[in-house]
mmCIF file of C-alpha atoms in Angstrom:
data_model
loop_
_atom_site.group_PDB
_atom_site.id
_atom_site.type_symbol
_atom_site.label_atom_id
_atom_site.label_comp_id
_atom_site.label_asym_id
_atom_site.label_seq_id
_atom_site.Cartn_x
_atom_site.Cartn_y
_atom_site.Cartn_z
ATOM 1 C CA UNK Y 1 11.867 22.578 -23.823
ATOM 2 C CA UNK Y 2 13.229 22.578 -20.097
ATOM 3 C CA UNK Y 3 15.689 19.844 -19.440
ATOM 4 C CA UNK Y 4 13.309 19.118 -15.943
ATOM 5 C CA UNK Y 5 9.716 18.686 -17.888
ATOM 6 C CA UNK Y 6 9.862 14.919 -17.087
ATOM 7 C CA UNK Y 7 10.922 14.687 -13.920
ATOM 8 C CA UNK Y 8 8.179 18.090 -13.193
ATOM 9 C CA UNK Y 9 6.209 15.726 -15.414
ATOM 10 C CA UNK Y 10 6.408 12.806 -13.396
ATOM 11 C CA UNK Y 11 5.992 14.198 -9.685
ATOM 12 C CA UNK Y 12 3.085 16.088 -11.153
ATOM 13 C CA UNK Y 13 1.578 12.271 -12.235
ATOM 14 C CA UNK Y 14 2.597 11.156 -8.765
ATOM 15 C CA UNK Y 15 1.114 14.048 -7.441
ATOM 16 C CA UNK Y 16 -2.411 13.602 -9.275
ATOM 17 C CA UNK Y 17 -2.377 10.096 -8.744
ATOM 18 C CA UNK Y 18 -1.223 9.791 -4.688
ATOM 19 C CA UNK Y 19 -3.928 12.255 -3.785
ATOM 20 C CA UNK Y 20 -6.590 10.482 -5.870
ATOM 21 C CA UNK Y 21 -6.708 7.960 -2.788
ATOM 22 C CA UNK Y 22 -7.832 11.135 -0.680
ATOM 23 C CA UNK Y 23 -10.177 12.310 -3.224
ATOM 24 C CA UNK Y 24 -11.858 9.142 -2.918
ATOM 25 C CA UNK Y 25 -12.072 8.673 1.089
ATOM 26 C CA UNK Y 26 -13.998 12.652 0.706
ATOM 27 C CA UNK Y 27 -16.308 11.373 -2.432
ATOM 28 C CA UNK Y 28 -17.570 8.271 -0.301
ATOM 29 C CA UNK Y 29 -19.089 10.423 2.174
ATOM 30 C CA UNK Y 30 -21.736 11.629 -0.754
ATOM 31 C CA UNK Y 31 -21.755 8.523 -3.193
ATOM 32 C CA UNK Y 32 -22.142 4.640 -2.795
ATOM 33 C CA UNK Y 33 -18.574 2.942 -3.622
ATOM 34 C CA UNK Y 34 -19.521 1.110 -7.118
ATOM 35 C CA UNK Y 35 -21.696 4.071 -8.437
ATOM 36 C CA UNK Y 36 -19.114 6.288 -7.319
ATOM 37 C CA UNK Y 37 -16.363 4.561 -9.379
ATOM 38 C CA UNK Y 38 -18.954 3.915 -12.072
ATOM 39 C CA UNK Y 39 -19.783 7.992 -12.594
ATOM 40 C CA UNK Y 40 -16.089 8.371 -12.303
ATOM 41 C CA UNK Y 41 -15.356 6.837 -15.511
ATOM 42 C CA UNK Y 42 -18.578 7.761 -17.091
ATOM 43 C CA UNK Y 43 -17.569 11.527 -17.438
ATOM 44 C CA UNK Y 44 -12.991 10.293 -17.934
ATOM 45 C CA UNK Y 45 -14.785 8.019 -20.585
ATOM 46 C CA UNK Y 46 -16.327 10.241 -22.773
ATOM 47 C CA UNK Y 47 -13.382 12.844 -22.045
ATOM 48 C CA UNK Y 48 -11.022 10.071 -23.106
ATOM 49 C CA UNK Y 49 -13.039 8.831 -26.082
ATOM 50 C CA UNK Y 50 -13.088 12.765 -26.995
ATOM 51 C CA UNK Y 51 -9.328 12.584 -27.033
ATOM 52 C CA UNK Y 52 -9.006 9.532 -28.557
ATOM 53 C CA UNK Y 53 -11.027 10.978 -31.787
ATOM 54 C CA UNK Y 54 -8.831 13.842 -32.544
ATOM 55 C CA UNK Y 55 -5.872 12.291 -31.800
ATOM 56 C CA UNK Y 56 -6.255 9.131 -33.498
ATOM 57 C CA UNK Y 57 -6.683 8.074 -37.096
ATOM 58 C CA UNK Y 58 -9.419 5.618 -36.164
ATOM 59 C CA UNK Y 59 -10.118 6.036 -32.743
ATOM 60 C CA UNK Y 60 -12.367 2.412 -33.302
ATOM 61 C CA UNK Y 61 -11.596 -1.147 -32.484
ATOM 62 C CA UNK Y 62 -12.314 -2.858 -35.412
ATOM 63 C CA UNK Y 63 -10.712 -6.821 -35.197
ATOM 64 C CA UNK Y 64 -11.552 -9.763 -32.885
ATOM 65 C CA UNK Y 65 -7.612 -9.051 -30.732
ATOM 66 C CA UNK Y 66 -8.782 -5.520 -30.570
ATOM 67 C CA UNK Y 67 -11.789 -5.994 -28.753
ATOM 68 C CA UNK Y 68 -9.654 -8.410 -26.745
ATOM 69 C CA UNK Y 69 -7.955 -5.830 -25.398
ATOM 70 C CA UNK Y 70 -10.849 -3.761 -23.975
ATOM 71 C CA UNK Y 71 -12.478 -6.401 -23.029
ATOM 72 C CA UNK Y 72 -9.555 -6.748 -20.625
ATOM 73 C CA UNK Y 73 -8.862 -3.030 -19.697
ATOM 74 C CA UNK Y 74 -13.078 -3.136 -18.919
ATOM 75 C CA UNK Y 75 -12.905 -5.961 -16.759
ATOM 76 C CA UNK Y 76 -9.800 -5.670 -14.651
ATOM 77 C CA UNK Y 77 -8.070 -2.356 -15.359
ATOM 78 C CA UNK Y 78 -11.007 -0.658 -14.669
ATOM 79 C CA UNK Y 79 -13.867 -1.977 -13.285
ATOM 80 C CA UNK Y 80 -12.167 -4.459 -11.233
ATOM 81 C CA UNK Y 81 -9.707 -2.330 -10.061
ATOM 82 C CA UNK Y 82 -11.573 0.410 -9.192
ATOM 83 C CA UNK Y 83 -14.634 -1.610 -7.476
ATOM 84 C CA UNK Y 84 -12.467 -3.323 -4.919
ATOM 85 C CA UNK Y 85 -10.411 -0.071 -4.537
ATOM 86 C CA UNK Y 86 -13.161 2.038 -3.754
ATOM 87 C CA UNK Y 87 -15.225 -0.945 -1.941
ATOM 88 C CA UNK Y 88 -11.745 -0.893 0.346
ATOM 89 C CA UNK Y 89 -11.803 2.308 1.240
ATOM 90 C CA UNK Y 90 -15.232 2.390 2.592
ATOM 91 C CA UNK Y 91 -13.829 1.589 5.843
ATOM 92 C CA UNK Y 92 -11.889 4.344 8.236
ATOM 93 C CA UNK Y 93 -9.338 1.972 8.865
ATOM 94 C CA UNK Y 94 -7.926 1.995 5.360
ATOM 95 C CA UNK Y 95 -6.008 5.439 5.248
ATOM 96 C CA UNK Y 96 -5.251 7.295 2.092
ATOM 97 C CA UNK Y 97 -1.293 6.282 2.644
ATOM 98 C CA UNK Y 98 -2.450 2.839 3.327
ATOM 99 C CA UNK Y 99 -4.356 2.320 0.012
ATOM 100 C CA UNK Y 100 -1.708 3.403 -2.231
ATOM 101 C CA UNK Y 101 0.864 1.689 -0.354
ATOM 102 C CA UNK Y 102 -0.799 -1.746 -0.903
ATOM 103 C CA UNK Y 103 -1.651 -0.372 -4.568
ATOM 104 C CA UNK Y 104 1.711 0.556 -4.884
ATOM 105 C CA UNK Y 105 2.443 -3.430 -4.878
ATOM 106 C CA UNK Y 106 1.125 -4.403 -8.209
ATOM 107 C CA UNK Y 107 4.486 -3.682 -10.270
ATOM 108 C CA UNK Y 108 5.940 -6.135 -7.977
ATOM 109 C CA UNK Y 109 2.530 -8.308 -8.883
ATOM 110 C CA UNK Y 110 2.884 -7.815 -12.704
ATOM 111 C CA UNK Y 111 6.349 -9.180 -12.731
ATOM 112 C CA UNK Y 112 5.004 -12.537 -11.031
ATOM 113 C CA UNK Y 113 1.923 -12.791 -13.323
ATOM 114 C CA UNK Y 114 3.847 -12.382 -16.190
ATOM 115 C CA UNK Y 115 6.342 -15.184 -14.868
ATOM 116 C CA UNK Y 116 3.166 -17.531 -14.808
ATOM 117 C CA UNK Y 117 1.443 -16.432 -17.810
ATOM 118 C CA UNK Y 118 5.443 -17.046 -19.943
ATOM 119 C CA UNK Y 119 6.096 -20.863 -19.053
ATOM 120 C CA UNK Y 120 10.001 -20.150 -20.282
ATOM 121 C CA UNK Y 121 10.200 -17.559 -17.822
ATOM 122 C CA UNK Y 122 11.482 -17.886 -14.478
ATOM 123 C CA UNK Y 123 11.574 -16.082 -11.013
ATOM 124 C CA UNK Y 124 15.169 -15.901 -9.579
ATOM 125 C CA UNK Y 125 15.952 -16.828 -5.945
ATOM 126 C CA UNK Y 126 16.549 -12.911 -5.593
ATOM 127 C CA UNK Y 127 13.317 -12.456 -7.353
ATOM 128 C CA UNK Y 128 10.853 -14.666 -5.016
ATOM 129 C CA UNK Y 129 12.582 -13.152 -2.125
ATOM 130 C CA UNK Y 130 11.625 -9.527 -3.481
ATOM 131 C CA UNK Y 131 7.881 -11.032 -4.419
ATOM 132 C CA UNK Y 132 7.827 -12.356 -0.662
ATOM 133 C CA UNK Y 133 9.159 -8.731 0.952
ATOM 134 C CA UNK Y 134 6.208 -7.344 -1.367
ATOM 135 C CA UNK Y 135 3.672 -9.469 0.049
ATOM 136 C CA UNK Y 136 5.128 -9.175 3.719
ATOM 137 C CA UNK Y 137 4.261 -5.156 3.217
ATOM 138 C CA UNK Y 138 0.716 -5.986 2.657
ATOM 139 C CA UNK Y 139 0.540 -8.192 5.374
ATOM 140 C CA UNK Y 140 2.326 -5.861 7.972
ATOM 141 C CA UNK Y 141 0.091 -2.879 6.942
ATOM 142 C CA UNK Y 142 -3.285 -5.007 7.312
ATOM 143 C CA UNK Y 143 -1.765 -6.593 10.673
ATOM 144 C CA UNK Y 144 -4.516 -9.305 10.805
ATOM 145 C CA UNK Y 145 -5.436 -10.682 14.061
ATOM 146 C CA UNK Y 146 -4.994 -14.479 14.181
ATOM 147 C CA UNK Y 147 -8.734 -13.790 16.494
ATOM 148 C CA UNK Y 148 -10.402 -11.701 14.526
ATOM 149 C CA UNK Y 149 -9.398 -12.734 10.816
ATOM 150 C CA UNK Y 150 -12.606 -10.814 9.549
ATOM 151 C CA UNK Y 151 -12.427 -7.887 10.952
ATOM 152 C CA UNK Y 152 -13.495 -4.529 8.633
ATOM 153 C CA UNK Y 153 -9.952 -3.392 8.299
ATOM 154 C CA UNK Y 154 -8.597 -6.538 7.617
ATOM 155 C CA UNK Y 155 -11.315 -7.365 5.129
ATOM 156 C CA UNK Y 156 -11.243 -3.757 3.467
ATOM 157 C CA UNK Y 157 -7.602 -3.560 2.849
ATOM 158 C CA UNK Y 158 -7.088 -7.098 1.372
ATOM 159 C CA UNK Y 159 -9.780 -5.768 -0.822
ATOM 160 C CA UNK Y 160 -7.726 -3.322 -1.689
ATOM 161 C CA UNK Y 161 -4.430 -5.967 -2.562
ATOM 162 C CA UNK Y 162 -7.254 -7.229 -4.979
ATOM 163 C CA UNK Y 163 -7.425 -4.718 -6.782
ATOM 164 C CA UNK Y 164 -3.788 -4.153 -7.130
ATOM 165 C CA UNK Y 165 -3.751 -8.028 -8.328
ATOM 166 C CA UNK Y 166 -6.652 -7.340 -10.327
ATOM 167 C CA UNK Y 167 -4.632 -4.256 -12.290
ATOM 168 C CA UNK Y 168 -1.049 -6.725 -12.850
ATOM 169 C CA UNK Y 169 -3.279 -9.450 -13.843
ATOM 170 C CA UNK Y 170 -4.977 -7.024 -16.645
ATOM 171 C CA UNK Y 171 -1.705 -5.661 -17.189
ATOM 172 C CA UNK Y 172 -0.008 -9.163 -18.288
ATOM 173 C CA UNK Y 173 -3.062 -10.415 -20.159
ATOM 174 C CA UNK Y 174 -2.975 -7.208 -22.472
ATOM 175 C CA UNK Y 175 0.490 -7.607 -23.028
ATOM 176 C CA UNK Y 176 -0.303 -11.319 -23.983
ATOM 177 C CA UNK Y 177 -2.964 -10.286 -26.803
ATOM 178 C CA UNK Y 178 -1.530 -10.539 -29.957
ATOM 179 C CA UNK Y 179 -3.157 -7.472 -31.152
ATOM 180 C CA UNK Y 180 -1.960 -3.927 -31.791
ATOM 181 C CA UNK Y 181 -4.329 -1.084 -30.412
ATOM 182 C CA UNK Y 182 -3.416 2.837 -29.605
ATOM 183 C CA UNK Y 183 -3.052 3.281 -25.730
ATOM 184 C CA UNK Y 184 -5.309 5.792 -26.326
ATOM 185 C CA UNK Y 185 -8.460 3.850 -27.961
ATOM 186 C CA UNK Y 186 -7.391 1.306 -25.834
ATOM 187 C CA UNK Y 187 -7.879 3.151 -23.012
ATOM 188 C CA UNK Y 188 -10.645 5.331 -23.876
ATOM 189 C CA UNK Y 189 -12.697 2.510 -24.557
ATOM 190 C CA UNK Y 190 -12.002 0.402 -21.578
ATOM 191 C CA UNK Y 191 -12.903 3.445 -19.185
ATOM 192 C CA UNK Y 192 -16.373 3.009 -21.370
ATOM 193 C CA UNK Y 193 -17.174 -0.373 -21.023
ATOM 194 C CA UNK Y 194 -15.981 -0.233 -17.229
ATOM 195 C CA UNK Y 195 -18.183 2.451 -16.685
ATOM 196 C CA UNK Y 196 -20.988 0.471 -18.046
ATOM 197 C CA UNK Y 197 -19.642 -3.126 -16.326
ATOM 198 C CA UNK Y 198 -19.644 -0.988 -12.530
ATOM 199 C CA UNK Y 199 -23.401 0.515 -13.324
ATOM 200 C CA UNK Y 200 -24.242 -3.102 -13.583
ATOM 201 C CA UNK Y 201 -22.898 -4.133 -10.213
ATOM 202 C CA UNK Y 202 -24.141 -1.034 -8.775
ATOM 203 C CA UNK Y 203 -27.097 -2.065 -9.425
ATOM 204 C CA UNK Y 204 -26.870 -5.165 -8.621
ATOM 205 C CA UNK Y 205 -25.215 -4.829 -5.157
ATOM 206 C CA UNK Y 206 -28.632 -2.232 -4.874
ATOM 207 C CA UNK Y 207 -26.940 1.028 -5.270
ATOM 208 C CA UNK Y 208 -29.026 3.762 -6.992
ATOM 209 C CA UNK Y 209 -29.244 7.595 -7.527
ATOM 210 C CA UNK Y 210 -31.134 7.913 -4.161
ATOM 211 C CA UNK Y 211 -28.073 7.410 -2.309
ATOM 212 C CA UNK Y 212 -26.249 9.630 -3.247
ATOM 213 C CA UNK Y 213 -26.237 13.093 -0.703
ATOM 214 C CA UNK Y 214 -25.558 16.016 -2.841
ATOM 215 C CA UNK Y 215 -22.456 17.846 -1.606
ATOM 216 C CA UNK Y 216 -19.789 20.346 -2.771
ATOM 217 C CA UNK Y 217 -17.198 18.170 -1.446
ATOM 218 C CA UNK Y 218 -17.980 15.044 -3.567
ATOM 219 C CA UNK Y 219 -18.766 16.875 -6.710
ATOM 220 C CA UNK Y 220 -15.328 18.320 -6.421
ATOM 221 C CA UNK Y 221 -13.989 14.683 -5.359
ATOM 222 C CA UNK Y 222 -15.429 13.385 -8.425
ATOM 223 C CA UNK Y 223 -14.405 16.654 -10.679
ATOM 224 C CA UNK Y 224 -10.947 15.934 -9.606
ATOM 225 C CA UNK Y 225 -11.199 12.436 -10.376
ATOM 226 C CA UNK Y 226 -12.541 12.141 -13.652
ATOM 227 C CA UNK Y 227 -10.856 14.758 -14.884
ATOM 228 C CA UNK Y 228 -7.045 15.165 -13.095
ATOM 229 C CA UNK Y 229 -6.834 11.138 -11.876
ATOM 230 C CA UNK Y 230 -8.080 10.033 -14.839
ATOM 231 C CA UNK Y 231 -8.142 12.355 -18.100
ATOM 232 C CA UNK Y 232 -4.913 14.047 -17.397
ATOM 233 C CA UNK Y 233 -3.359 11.736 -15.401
ATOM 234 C CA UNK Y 234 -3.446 9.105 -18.624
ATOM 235 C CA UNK Y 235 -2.433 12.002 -20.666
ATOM 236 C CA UNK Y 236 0.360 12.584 -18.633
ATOM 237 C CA UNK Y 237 1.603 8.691 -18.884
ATOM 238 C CA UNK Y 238 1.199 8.109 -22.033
ATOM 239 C CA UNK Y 239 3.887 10.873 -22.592
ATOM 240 C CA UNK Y 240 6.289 9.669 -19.915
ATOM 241 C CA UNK Y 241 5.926 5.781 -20.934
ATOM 242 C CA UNK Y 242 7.640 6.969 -24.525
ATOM 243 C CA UNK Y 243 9.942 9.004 -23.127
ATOM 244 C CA UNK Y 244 11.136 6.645 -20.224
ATOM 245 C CA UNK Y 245 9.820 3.520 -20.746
ATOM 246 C CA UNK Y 246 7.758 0.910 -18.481
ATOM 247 C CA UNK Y 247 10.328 0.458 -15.285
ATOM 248 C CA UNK Y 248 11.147 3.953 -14.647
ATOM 249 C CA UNK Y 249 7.156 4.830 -14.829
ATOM 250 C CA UNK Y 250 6.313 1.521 -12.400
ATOM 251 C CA UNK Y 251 8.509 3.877 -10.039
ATOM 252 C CA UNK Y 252 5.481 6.791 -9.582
ATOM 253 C CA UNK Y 253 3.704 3.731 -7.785
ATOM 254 C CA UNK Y 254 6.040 4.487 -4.885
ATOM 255 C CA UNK Y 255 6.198 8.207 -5.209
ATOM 256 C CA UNK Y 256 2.040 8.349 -4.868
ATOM 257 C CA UNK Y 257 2.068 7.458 -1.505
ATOM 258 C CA UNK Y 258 4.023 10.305 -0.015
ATOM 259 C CA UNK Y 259 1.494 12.255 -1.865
ATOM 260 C CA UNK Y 260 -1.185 10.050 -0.779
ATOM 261 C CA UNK Y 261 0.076 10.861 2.536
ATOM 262 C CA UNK Y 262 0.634 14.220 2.411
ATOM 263 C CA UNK Y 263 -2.990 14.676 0.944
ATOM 264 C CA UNK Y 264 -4.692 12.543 3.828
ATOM 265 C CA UNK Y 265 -3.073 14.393 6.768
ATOM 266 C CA UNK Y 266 -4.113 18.300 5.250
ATOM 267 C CA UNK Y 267 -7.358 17.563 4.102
ATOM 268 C CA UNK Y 268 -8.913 14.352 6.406
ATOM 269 C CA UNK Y 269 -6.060 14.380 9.114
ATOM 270 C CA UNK Y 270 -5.127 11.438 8.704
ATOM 271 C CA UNK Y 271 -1.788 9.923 10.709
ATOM 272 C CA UNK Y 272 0.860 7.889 9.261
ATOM 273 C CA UNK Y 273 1.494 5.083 11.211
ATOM 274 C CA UNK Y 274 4.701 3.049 11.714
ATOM 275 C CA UNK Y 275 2.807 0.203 9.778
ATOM 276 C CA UNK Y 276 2.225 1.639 6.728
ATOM 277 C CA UNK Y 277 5.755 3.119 6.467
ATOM 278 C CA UNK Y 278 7.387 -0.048 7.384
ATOM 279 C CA UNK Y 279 4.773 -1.768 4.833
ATOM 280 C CA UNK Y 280 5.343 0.320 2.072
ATOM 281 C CA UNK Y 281 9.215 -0.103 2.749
ATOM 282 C CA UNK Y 282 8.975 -4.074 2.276
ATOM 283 C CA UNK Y 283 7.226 -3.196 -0.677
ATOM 284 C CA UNK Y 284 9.821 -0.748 -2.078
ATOM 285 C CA UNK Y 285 12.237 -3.655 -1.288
ATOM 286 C CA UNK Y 286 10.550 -5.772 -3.014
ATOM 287 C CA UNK Y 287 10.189 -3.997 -6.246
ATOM 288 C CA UNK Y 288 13.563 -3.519 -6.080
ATOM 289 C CA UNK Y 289 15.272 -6.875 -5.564
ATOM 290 C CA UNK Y 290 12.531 -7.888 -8.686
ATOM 291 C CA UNK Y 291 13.315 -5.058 -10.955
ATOM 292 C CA UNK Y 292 17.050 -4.986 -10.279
ATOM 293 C CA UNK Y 293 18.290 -6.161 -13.636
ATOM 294 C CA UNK Y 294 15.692 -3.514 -15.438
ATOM 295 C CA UNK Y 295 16.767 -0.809 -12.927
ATOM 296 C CA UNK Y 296 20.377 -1.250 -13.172
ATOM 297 C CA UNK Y 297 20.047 -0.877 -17.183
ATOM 298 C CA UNK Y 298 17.869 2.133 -17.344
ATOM 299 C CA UNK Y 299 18.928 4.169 -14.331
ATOM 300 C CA UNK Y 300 21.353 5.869 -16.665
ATOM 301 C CA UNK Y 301 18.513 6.589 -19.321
ATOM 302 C CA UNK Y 302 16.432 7.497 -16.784
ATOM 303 C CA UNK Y 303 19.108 10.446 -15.303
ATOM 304 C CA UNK Y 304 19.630 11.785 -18.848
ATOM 305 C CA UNK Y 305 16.156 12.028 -19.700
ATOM 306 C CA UNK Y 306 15.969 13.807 -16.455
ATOM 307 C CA UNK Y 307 18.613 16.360 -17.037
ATOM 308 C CA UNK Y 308 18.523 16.166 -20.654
ATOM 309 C CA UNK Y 309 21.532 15.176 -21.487
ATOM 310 C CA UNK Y 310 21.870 13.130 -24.116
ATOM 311 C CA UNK Y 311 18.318 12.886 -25.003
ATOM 312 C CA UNK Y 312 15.584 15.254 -26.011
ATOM 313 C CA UNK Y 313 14.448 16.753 -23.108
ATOM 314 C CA UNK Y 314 15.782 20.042 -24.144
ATOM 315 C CA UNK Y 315 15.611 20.361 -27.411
#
């Protein structure tokens, strides 16, 4: 096996997931935002449930913690997520780069929920100044008018920091479960019954069929989607979160948005502005003055799984 597969491994995940944020901004042109998200993970449902099955002994949940679990991954990993995600990018004024760069905040978010949900667990000094950097990112990229607090951009891209607090908040809570579930099931059954939660607030919020304009462009926004984002993409985690463990995969979250980016200017010229790069450097910062113990320790695992040395990478 070549001694780079993870780190080709892990730009590709970047890669998939940065441009996702593009993928969506072209999709909302044909679909309404909650059916949108809701077909999404109708089709990376069944692919995933698919998956699960031949992979998995019994690809069921069958105890009360187990259920639990998706009950969680339905509610906030995906259908919360995803609603106030795609909700968020509705409006123009919340770029591709700007969506993942606020997304790209809920590592930062997971390690304060977590710190809250453990009662013996503290944040450091060091660590509420990286949490406070974090949040300062968000707030420089939405740069809300003290006049016009309500404004669309404002509005859509705090939307968007919910659903990066929605996904750390799911995160911590599943981690809290004491119940032991295959990522996989887990997973594939969570993209199921979010699918089904979002069709219920699509049709709630009065979204339907008839709105949606029939395109090229958003079927292949929604091909690339279910299937890249979300099938492979998981596929492709799963693998690097054994091989490198949780902090060294948190770091794709600040990969994506050069992709993100990248992806925005080619396809919807978008511009980066000096916002969102100083944003999503108070973010970086963040992460980093949070994670610094955790980064120090498995920077060295991290380069030999990378090279190969010392690990199977290459064997």
């Amino acid at each position: 096996m070549s001694r780079y597969r993870n780190l080709a491994l892990f730009l590709s995940l970047a890669a998939v997931w940065g441009s996702a944020f593009m993928a969506i901004k072209v999709g909302l042109d044909s679909f309404p935002p909650v059916l949108f998200a809701a077909v999404r993970y109708d089709v990376a449902g069944v692919v995933m449930l698919a998956y699960a099955v031949r992979v998995v002994d019994d690809p069921v949940p069958r105890e009360r913690g187990q259920w639990a679990l998706v009950a969680v991954g339905s509610t906030l990993l995906i259908a919360g997520y995803h609603v106030l995600l795609f909700v968020g990018e509705t409006d123009p004024a919340v770029t591709s780069a700007a969506a993942a760069v606020i997304v790209s905040l809920s590592p930062v978010l997971t390690t304060a929920f977590a710190r809250a949900f453990l009662p013996d667990e503290r944040l450091s000094v060091v660590g509420v100044v990286g949490l406070c950097c974090g949040l300062a990112g968000v707030v420089v990229i939405a740069r809300p008018d003290p006049n016009a607090l309500l404004a669309g951009g404002v509005v859509a891209k705090l939307l968007v920091f919910g659903a990066a607090a929605a996904f750390a908040l799911g995160s911590v809570l599943v981690r809290r479960i004491d119940a032991e579930l295959p990522i996989e099931t887990m997973e594939a059954w969570s993209m199921v019954g979010g699918a089904l939660l979002m069709h219920g607030v699509a049709l709630g919020v009065g979204e339907s069929l008839s709105d949606v304009t029939v395109s090229i462009e958003g079927l292949l926004a929604l091909a690339y989607l279910s299937l890249a984002a979300s099938a492979l993409g998981f596929l492709i985690y799963f693998d690097l979160l054994e091989r490198l463990g949780a902090v060294e995969i948190n770091l794709v979250s600040y990969v994506a948005p050069v992709f993100a980016a990248l992806a925005g200017w080619l396809v919807l010229d978008e511009r980066l502005s000096l916002a969102t790069a100083g944003g999503f450097a108070l973010v970086f910062l963040g992460f980093v003055l949070v994670k610094r113990r955790a980064i120090r320790r498995e920077l060295p695992l991290l380069r030999s799984a990378v090279t190969g040395h010392g690990s199977d990478a290459d064997e």
